Amino acid sequence: KNEVEQSPQNLTAQEGEFITINCSYSVGISALHWLQQHPGGGIVSLFMLSSGKKKHGRLIATINIQEKHSSLHITASHPRDSAVYICAVWPGGSEKLVFGKGMKLTVNP
Amino acid sequence: EAGVTQSPTHLIKTRGQQATLRCSPISGHTSVYWYQQALGLGLQFLLWYDEGEERNRGNFPPRFSGRQFPNYSSELNVNALELEDSALYLCASSLHRGSGTQYFGPGTRLLVL
């Protein structure tokens, strides 16, 4: 079993829909990252969370440390949001990120 | 401010050859991380350099190695290339060691024929 599980693996949505991407992990962590990878391969760091909630534009990330779960929400989705969204955790006491397999989002116009 | 840069963008090699990939971190960042993303697989941690020293490595054979220079740029060397080494190699840098935000470069696509 992977230490980091993401669901769903693929998601197709219509422009304007509210989207939720989930990430569950099985280890104690010091931080969780949400990353966005576009088809060309480039990766952008969206959020780093250790508690609570963060918002940036149409993106909201939440984390529940007790339940070992994080969600990334996209409001008013747009075709340019189409990408792979990757959850990564920094296990407590470790010095390396552990990645989920990513969720491929396609937003159709 | 310039982001993380990597070179070359694409690299084609044959089995048994050596590949050298380069990374320049954001100015002021001392930690450099290398990741491998093989086709159909998730990102996997390869190596971490901080202040010129190798601090940690992932589950990769010794033919994957690298170094960090005094200006904090880094090089990843892959010796005795195998077909399964074909992947996107990503470099990231961070200001602080530990769980700080990592900033990723555009990657180097390595194809081993």
mmCIF file of N, CA and C in Angstrom, chain B residues 16-66:
data_model
loop_
_atom_site.group_PDB
_atom_site.id
_atom_site.type_symbol
_atom_site.label_atom_id
_atom_site.label_comp_id
_atom_site.label_asym_id
_atom_site.label_seq_id
_atom_site.Cartn_x
_atom_site.Cartn_y
_atom_site.Cartn_z
ATOM 1 N N GLY B 16 24.160 1.783 -21.963
ATOM 2 C CA GLY B 16 25.557 1.691 -21.572
ATOM 3 C C GLY B 16 26.283 3.028 -21.495
ATOM 4 N N GLN B 17 25.716 4.048 -22.134
ATOM 5 C CA GLN B 17 26.353 5.357 -22.080
ATOM 6 C C GLN B 17 26.100 6.037 -20.741
ATOM 7 N N GLN B 18 26.726 7.193 -20.575
ATOM 8 C CA GLN B 18 26.530 7.999 -19.371
ATOM 9 C C GLN B 18 25.759 9.261 -19.732
ATOM 10 N N ALA B 19 24.920 9.712 -18.815
ATOM 11 C CA ALA B 19 24.182 10.966 -19.002
ATOM 12 C C ALA B 19 24.511 11.919 -17.861
ATOM 13 N N THR B 20 24.628 13.190 -18.209
ATOM 14 C CA THR B 20 24.849 14.239 -17.204
ATOM 15 C C THR B 20 23.770 15.292 -17.348
ATOM 16 N N LEU B 21 23.050 15.533 -16.274
ATOM 17 C CA LEU B 21 21.967 16.502 -16.250
ATOM 18 C C LEU B 21 22.355 17.606 -15.268
ATOM 19 N N ARG B 22 21.970 18.825 -15.603
ATOM 20 C CA ARG B 22 22.377 19.961 -14.785
ATOM 21 C C ARG B 22 21.195 20.760 -14.268
ATOM 22 N N CYS B 23 21.395 21.370 -13.117
ATOM 23 C CA CYS B 23 20.334 22.131 -12.456
ATOM 24 C C CYS B 23 20.923 23.356 -11.784
ATOM 25 N N SER B 24 20.279 24.488 -11.989
ATOM 26 C CA SER B 24 20.653 25.715 -11.274
ATOM 27 C C SER B 24 19.484 26.128 -10.402
ATOM 28 N N PRO B 25 19.695 26.216 -9.101
ATOM 29 C CA PRO B 25 18.586 26.552 -8.200
ATOM 30 C C PRO B 25 18.280 28.046 -8.225
ATOM 31 N N ILE B 26 17.179 28.394 -7.611
ATOM 32 C CA ILE B 26 16.856 29.799 -7.429
ATOM 33 C C ILE B 26 17.949 30.440 -6.566
ATOM 34 N N SER B 27 18.293 31.671 -6.911
ATOM 35 C CA SER B 27 19.348 32.368 -6.180
ATOM 36 C C SER B 27 19.029 32.413 -4.688
ATOM 37 N N GLY B 28 19.994 32.002 -3.890
ATOM 38 C CA GLY B 28 19.796 31.996 -2.444
ATOM 39 C C GLY B 28 19.359 30.662 -1.880
ATOM 40 N N HIS B 29 18.892 29.767 -2.744
ATOM 41 C CA HIS B 29 18.490 28.431 -2.289
ATOM 42 C C HIS B 29 19.718 27.535 -2.200
ATOM 43 N N THR B 30 19.815 26.826 -1.088
ATOM 44 C CA THR B 30 20.990 25.972 -0.896
ATOM 45 C C THR B 30 20.668 24.481 -1.060
ATOM 46 N N SER B 31 19.391 24.136 -1.001
ATOM 47 C CA SER B 31 19.003 22.727 -1.140
ATOM 48 C C SER B 31 18.543 22.445 -2.561
ATOM 49 N N VAL B 32 19.044 21.343 -3.113
ATOM 50 C CA VAL B 32 18.648 20.893 -4.446
ATOM 51 C C VAL B 32 18.207 19.439 -4.354
ATOM 52 N N TYR B 33 17.073 19.146 -4.948
ATOM 53 C CA TYR B 33 16.500 17.803 -4.950
ATOM 54 C C TYR B 33 16.389 17.318 -6.390
ATOM 55 N N TRP B 34 16.628 16.040 -6.573
ATOM 56 C CA TRP B 34 16.435 15.413 -7.874
ATOM 57 C C TRP B 34 15.347 14.358 -7.758
ATOM 58 N N TYR B 35 14.460 14.334 -8.787
ATOM 59 C CA TYR B 35 13.377 13.372 -8.833
ATOM 60 C C TYR B 35 13.343 12.721 -10.206
ATOM 61 N N GLN B 36 12.856 11.477 -10.234
ATOM 62 C CA GLN B 36 12.642 10.781 -11.488
ATOM 63 C C GLN B 36 11.149 10.538 -11.668
ATOM 64 N N GLN B 37 10.660 10.807 -12.870
ATOM 65 C CA GLN B 37 9.270 10.494 -13.179
ATOM 66 C C GLN B 37 9.270 9.642 -14.448
ATOM 67 N N ALA B 38 9.208 8.340 -14.263
ATOM 68 C CA ALA B 38 9.161 7.434 -15.404
ATOM 69 C C ALA B 38 7.740 7.387 -15.934
ATOM 70 N N LEU B 39 7.610 7.015 -17.200
ATOM 71 C CA LEU B 39 6.305 7.003 -17.858
ATOM 72 C C LEU B 39 5.340 6.114 -17.091
ATOM 73 N N GLY B 40 4.194 6.664 -16.757
ATOM 74 C CA GLY B 40 3.182 5.883 -16.063
ATOM 75 C C GLY B 40 3.408 5.735 -14.572
ATOM 76 N N LEU B 41 4.510 6.258 -14.084
ATOM 77 C CA LEU B 41 4.801 6.166 -12.655
ATOM 78 C C LEU B 41 4.789 7.552 -12.030
ATOM 79 N N GLY B 42 4.639 7.588 -10.732
ATOM 80 C CA GLY B 42 4.679 8.856 -10.030
ATOM 81 C C GLY B 42 6.097 9.333 -9.834
ATOM 82 N N LEU B 43 6.213 10.509 -9.271
ATOM 83 C CA LEU B 43 7.521 11.062 -8.956
ATOM 84 C C LEU B 43 8.200 10.223 -7.882
ATOM 85 N N GLN B 44 9.477 10.005 -8.081
ATOM 86 C CA GLN B 44 10.254 9.291 -7.069
ATOM 87 C C GLN B 44 11.484 10.109 -6.698
ATOM 88 N N PHE B 45 11.715 10.194 -5.418
ATOM 89 C CA PHE B 45 12.865 10.932 -4.909
ATOM 90 C C PHE B 45 14.158 10.212 -5.255
ATOM 91 N N LEU B 46 15.100 10.966 -5.785
ATOM 92 C CA LEU B 46 16.398 10.424 -6.170
ATOM 93 C C LEU B 46 17.494 10.828 -5.193
ATOM 94 N N LEU B 47 17.732 12.141 -5.105
ATOM 95 C CA LEU B 47 18.874 12.641 -4.335
ATOM 96 C C LEU B 47 18.541 14.007 -3.756
ATOM 97 N N TRP B 48 19.181 14.321 -2.644
ATOM 98 C CA TRP B 48 19.053 15.629 -2.036
ATOM 99 C C TRP B 48 20.443 16.132 -1.677
ATOM 100 N N TYR B 49 20.744 17.340 -2.131
ATOM 101 C CA TYR B 49 21.995 17.998 -1.789
ATOM 102 C C TYR B 49 21.701 19.274 -1.025
ATOM 103 N N ASP B 50 22.507 19.523 -0.026
ATOM 104 C CA ASP B 50 22.369 20.758 0.737
ATOM 105 C C ASP B 50 23.749 21.209 1.177
ATOM 106 N N GLU B 51 24.067 22.465 0.924
ATOM 107 C CA GLU B 51 25.368 23.023 1.298
ATOM 108 C C GLU B 51 26.525 22.160 0.793
ATOM 109 N N GLY B 52 26.382 21.647 -0.422
ATOM 110 C CA GLY B 52 27.465 20.909 -1.043
ATOM 111 C C GLY B 52 27.578 19.443 -0.674
ATOM 112 N N GLU B 53 26.699 18.985 0.204
ATOM 113 C CA GLU B 53 26.794 17.598 0.665
ATOM 114 C C GLU B 53 25.556 16.812 0.231
ATOM 115 N N GLU B 54 25.750 15.533 -0.054
ATOM 116 C CA GLU B 54 24.610 14.653 -0.288
ATOM 117 C C GLU B 54 23.985 14.333 1.065
ATOM 118 N N ARG B 55 22.711 14.676 1.229
ATOM 119 C CA ARG B 55 22.043 14.509 2.523
ATOM 120 C C ARG B 55 21.166 13.266 2.573
ATOM 121 N N ASN B 56 20.657 12.863 1.428
ATOM 122 C CA ASN B 56 19.779 11.691 1.410
ATOM 123 C C ASN B 56 19.657 11.204 -0.025
ATOM 124 N N ARG B 57 19.394 9.919 -0.183
ATOM 125 C CA ARG B 57 19.141 9.381 -1.509
ATOM 126 C C ARG B 57 18.001 8.389 -1.451
ATOM 127 N N GLY B 58 17.318 8.269 -2.558
ATOM 128 C CA GLY B 58 16.192 7.345 -2.651
ATOM 129 C C GLY B 58 16.679 5.946 -3.000
ATOM 130 N N ASN B 59 15.721 5.070 -3.302
ATOM 131 C CA ASN B 59 16.047 3.676 -3.595
ATOM 132 C C ASN B 59 16.478 3.498 -5.044
ATOM 133 N N PHE B 60 17.611 4.032 -5.367
ATOM 134 C CA PHE B 60 18.167 3.927 -6.714
ATOM 135 C C PHE B 60 19.570 3.346 -6.619
ATOM 136 N N PRO B 61 19.997 2.621 -7.664
ATOM 137 C CA PRO B 61 21.328 2.015 -7.624
ATOM 138 C C PRO B 61 22.428 3.073 -7.645
ATOM 139 N N PRO B 62 23.645 2.655 -7.264
ATOM 140 C CA PRO B 62 24.767 3.604 -7.171
ATOM 141 C C PRO B 62 25.148 4.254 -8.488
ATOM 142 N N ARG B 63 24.686 3.695 -9.613
ATOM 143 C CA ARG B 63 25.053 4.331 -10.879
ATOM 144 C C ARG B 63 24.339 5.685 -11.058
ATOM 145 N N PHE B 64 23.387 5.961 -10.181
ATOM 146 C CA PHE B 64 22.805 7.305 -10.098
ATOM 147 C C PHE B 64 23.603 8.070 -9.037
ATOM 148 N N SER B 65 24.254 9.119 -9.462
ATOM 149 C CA SER B 65 25.048 9.903 -8.509
ATOM 150 C C SER B 65 25.002 11.361 -8.916
ATOM 151 N N GLY B 66 25.575 12.187 -8.098
ATOM 152 C CA GLY B 66 25.582 13.594 -8.451
ATOM 153 C C GLY B 66 26.500 14.368 -7.552
#
